[in-house]
Amino acid sequence: MALTIAEELAEKQKEISIAEFFERNRHILGFDTLSRALVTSVKEAVDNSLDACEEANIIPDIYIEIDKIGKDEYRIIAEDNGPGIVKRQIPKVFGQLLYGSRFHTLRQSRGQQGIGISGVVMYSQLTTGRPAKILSKIGPNEPAHLYNLIIDTKRNRPEILREEMVPWDKDVGTRLEVVVKGKYAREKRQSVLEYLKSTAMINPHAQIIFREPNGTTTEFERVSDKMPQLPTEIKPHPEGCEMGTVLKMAKETESLKLLSFLINEFSRIGTRTAKEICSKAFLDEDQRPQDISRGQAKRLLQSFQSVKIMAPPTDCLSPLGEVLIKRGIKKEIIADMVATATRPASVYSGNPFQVEAGIAYGGDLPKEQVGKLTRFANRVPLLYQQGDCAITKAIGSIDWRRYGLEQRGGEGLPVGPVVFLVHVASTNVPYTSESKEAIADILEIRGEVALALRECGRRMLLHIKKNERLQKLKEKEEIIKKILPLIAEKTAKVLDRPIPDIAPVVAKIMDSVLINGEQDFSEGFYHIRLDATNYTLNSKSFNLYLRIPKTVLVEGVTPQPDGVEDGLLQWKLRLEPNGLAHISLRLGGLEQGDYDMVECYVDKIDPEKVMGAEMWNGGLI
Amino acid sequence: MALTIAEELAEKQKEISIAEFFERNRHILGFDTLSRALVTSVKEAVDNSLDACEEANIIPDIYIEIDKIGKDEYRIIAEDNGPGIVKRQIPKVFGQLLYGSRFHTLRQSRGQQGIGISGVVMYSQLTTGRPAKILSKIGPNEPAHLYNLIIDTKRNRPEILREEMVPWDKDVGTRLEVVVKGKYAREKRQSVLEYLKSTAMINPHAQIIFREPNGTTTEFERVSDKMPQLPTEIKPHPEGCEMGTVLKMAKETESLKLLSFLINEFSRIGTRTAKEICSKAFLDEDQRPQDISRGQAKRLLQSFQSVKIMAPPTDCLSPLGEVLIKRGIKKEIIADMVATATRPASVYSGNPFQVEAGIAYGGDLPKEQVGKLTRFANRVPLLYQQGDCAITKAIGSIDWRRYGLEQRGGEGLPVGPVVFLVHVASTNVPYTSESKEAIADILEIRGEVALALRECGRRMLLHIKKNERLQKLKEKEEIIKKILPLIAEKTAKVLDRPIPDIAPVVAKIMDSVLINGEQDFSEGFYHIRLDATNYTLNSKSFNLYLRIPKTVLVEGVTPQPDGVEDGLLQWKLRLEPNGLAHISLRLGGLEQGDYDMVECYVDKIDPEKVMGAEMWNGGLI
């Protein structure tokens, strides 16, 4: 009987097409609810447009339109001015799952897998039975090609229903039109509008126009004409490479010798390092890589770990930078302070990645609510599946009570007037599923996110404490400066003696160098003033440092700084007792709200004798 | 320039193999951390073995062994007594992703997609470079076939390294051996041991032997020799079918007329219903289904919604049942009470599904902690990705403060001494990703889970309140019965009059029929006693109902009940003032802890006059 059953079962065993699989499991692609289906459809189209424009070095103009055409039926139009798609590739790009240009390239991009946009086409035909209409033009003197197509899910191949050349009054670009089952929601966090708003915010070079079903048109204007640097393509980094990957690479390489294989196929391995790796692994530099055995590959991997290899290059990554992080947070709230941190690039399983984070505290945020979290991956806002994201887990693993927030049992999202923003950039963001809404719980990534957030947490706490101290000091200064002269005057009068010089007394009571930093924004500039007053009995020499955002315009610095680096200015000051120093400058290229906290540091001075500035812990200058 | 770029990009656009995709994104298959990799590997093997045994009607004997063979390297052996796999299919089943027997079948099973076990083989070769070894035998007089193979990920095809016939002293079965990179953890919630323990618990017909790396061998003994009913295969249910699905089915059907198409290809459509559907959709019954247009299909879909169609059959599903739910909960805690609920089968997108739930409260659980959650889908324990599961979201959407638990802002997992268990059974569980650890947030499923949990919540609250009331009543009864006679005696003595009959006075004060239910477990039986006492001034006739677990052995019922249904006994009682009724019975086939709360109900009596039983709200007898 068992025999019959094995044979019976064998009859049923067959190949499943990837399209059939996703047709059945479309929720994995992000089509699990009607409102999310609209967000996912728009997102896939916009991701593709932004990627294509970036690759072609075209400043993106994107038009999105959603029209209601029936009960729960919406037409989505997505049009860009990207490079277009050549005729023969149009059907496959839109009508075949797992077909794309970015999978075999190690470079940060939004799309990667060649699933997204074909998934939209499939969802459209599944729910409304309608074909997708694609129009694309690759140059001013080229014809525009129109395709109406569906996906033959049994074979995972496009089925072309109509194909013709049509006039299009556009030089170059692509236009997609699909009709999907959906629900249009305007609510705050998870909506097409919110997704586009966030996307425009972190892609300041893009112009996005969005027409909603009710006719409202929102223009997200281009803020910058500068394209972000196109991340460069890289080779796998040896750190974190798996046995299977190395064996496969060795088998497929065109290099004839192990040494050249290592140099040609890996990132950050030069001749010297390659020789060291071979020697430590007891391997012949001239060995044919194709013949490498499992045992030899294992020694090679161990050698990768023991030889010092430079961290992967970061030009394959395109981080947001401090200013965009702050804007991302400010979009959510008006906060008292924002702290940001950017980690150096790191590696998981051979993939470089980099984490940036920001925390905003205070302001108009409710104190009794769970902190809000804004997540980005490769410059794409993540709106869904927050609960299962490595970012959320990293936040939950930190004891925020140490940073002044309320948190049940010291784990989970903390409660308080706080907003977190985290961006993970990688050549291969490990999403938990094809809908690309949550980052898998990879140890290295969770660790880097936690480090970035802890750094923000420390600076948040520092800022809060410093503000409290400064407040007290200012009160003290005021009292001393107002009341002591009055006492001196009164006493002198009563005793009929001359009014004494009270400056040394003030200095004795204050016994500090007081640093005060202020900023205000007017006429497109941040005007910054730093005052240092020596309320001690001795002359003081020290260094004063001012942290400013990187890559901003710095003008009118008086006096000239003694040291300058990107993001830092340094002055060597010498103040006699009761001496004052004024420093002023202005910062351009920022918007109001981008720079809300004058961060200054000192060194070469007894920390006990300074108020209003933290000690500089070295590093830069 | 743009032209060149479109052409340049076209060069890079190419097909991606599904195996390459998962090789890069193996975290999607559940291989994101080293310890989870071991759990996932074992889980995929066990799921396959249990499914195969069920299909072949073989009582499963499963052996799992994990050995440490190097730093972070483990050998996993998984052996079953299933039907075996025919020679020609072995390489494809283990060496090709998206190859399987259960995808095209609408029936509840653990595996579905033909991805899982090939994913394990791929992870193994990727991390340790070692091939998988498979041994399978389909009958006592058949040879056993041994294969060593890896996956050619570029083509998603098995690459056979060794293939031979070997002797195997087993009649029938399959054995898999892989070496994977992993970390063996014994910690409580997310470990191989815990997964196997849960699996054995809800598969009482399976015997599982597990040998851990340290040599400890745990035998999860078979508790029942009865195979669970093999769920039957069904056709899609019209409710929830999508436009695309209907169009595809119509195109591919062998039926020549619309009427027979509807009857043959859908679940729950008979001739009468089919005729009604056609008439409401203004469609000709004799129309060729292959010619159906989009507009006609739309009318058909609308007609599906307006015609009354029976709910889908439930014999395609295999729910756990009350007893297994209780055992599942009791494994976690010793609780004061457990309430369970089973929802009727429902449908999402044409897929039948059914939800069962249980809540345990009190006992030795900490009061200050977030409630624990145990999730199952198709009889498989879900250990990871709890945060993003529809079950978790359903719990979070209920205001548990109404059911006596603490909950911040009335959302999220509540705090208190409480454990939730939820099982979702479906012909197609919509997992959020291929690792099958979280259920997607489908509206219908979330709704059913919430309904089941609310029902449990209500019964939990009822029970707690009832217990409180009963406690007070008993105190009252005791006081009255002890003190009143003393007062009567004393008063009579003082007044030198005869002691009066105080029974009518007691009745006047109590003025209730008091129902008291008790149980204890001894010698393999639950012994149940019900006492009813009429503490009123009039005779009372009413029905008393006792809820018992379904499908248990009921013995020695005295007096004979007046009504019997599966899960319910009924007695018609008549009690004179001060009259008593004793009922006793015993329940067999249960383990200690399976029945912890005597649930009795009454009707045909003024609710104000009853203590110790809720009003029966009808339904059964």
CSV table of C-alpha atoms in Angstrom, one decimal, chain A residues 565 616-621:
chain,number,residue,atom,x,y,z
A,565,GLU,CA,37.1,70.7,9.3
A,616,TRP,CA,35.6,67.9,23.5
A,617,ASN,CA,36.4,64.2,23.4
A,618,GLY,CA,38.9,64.6,20.5
A,619,GLY,CA,38.8,63.0,17.1
A,620,LEU,CA,38.5,65.7,14.5
A,621,ILE,CA,41.0,68.5,14.6
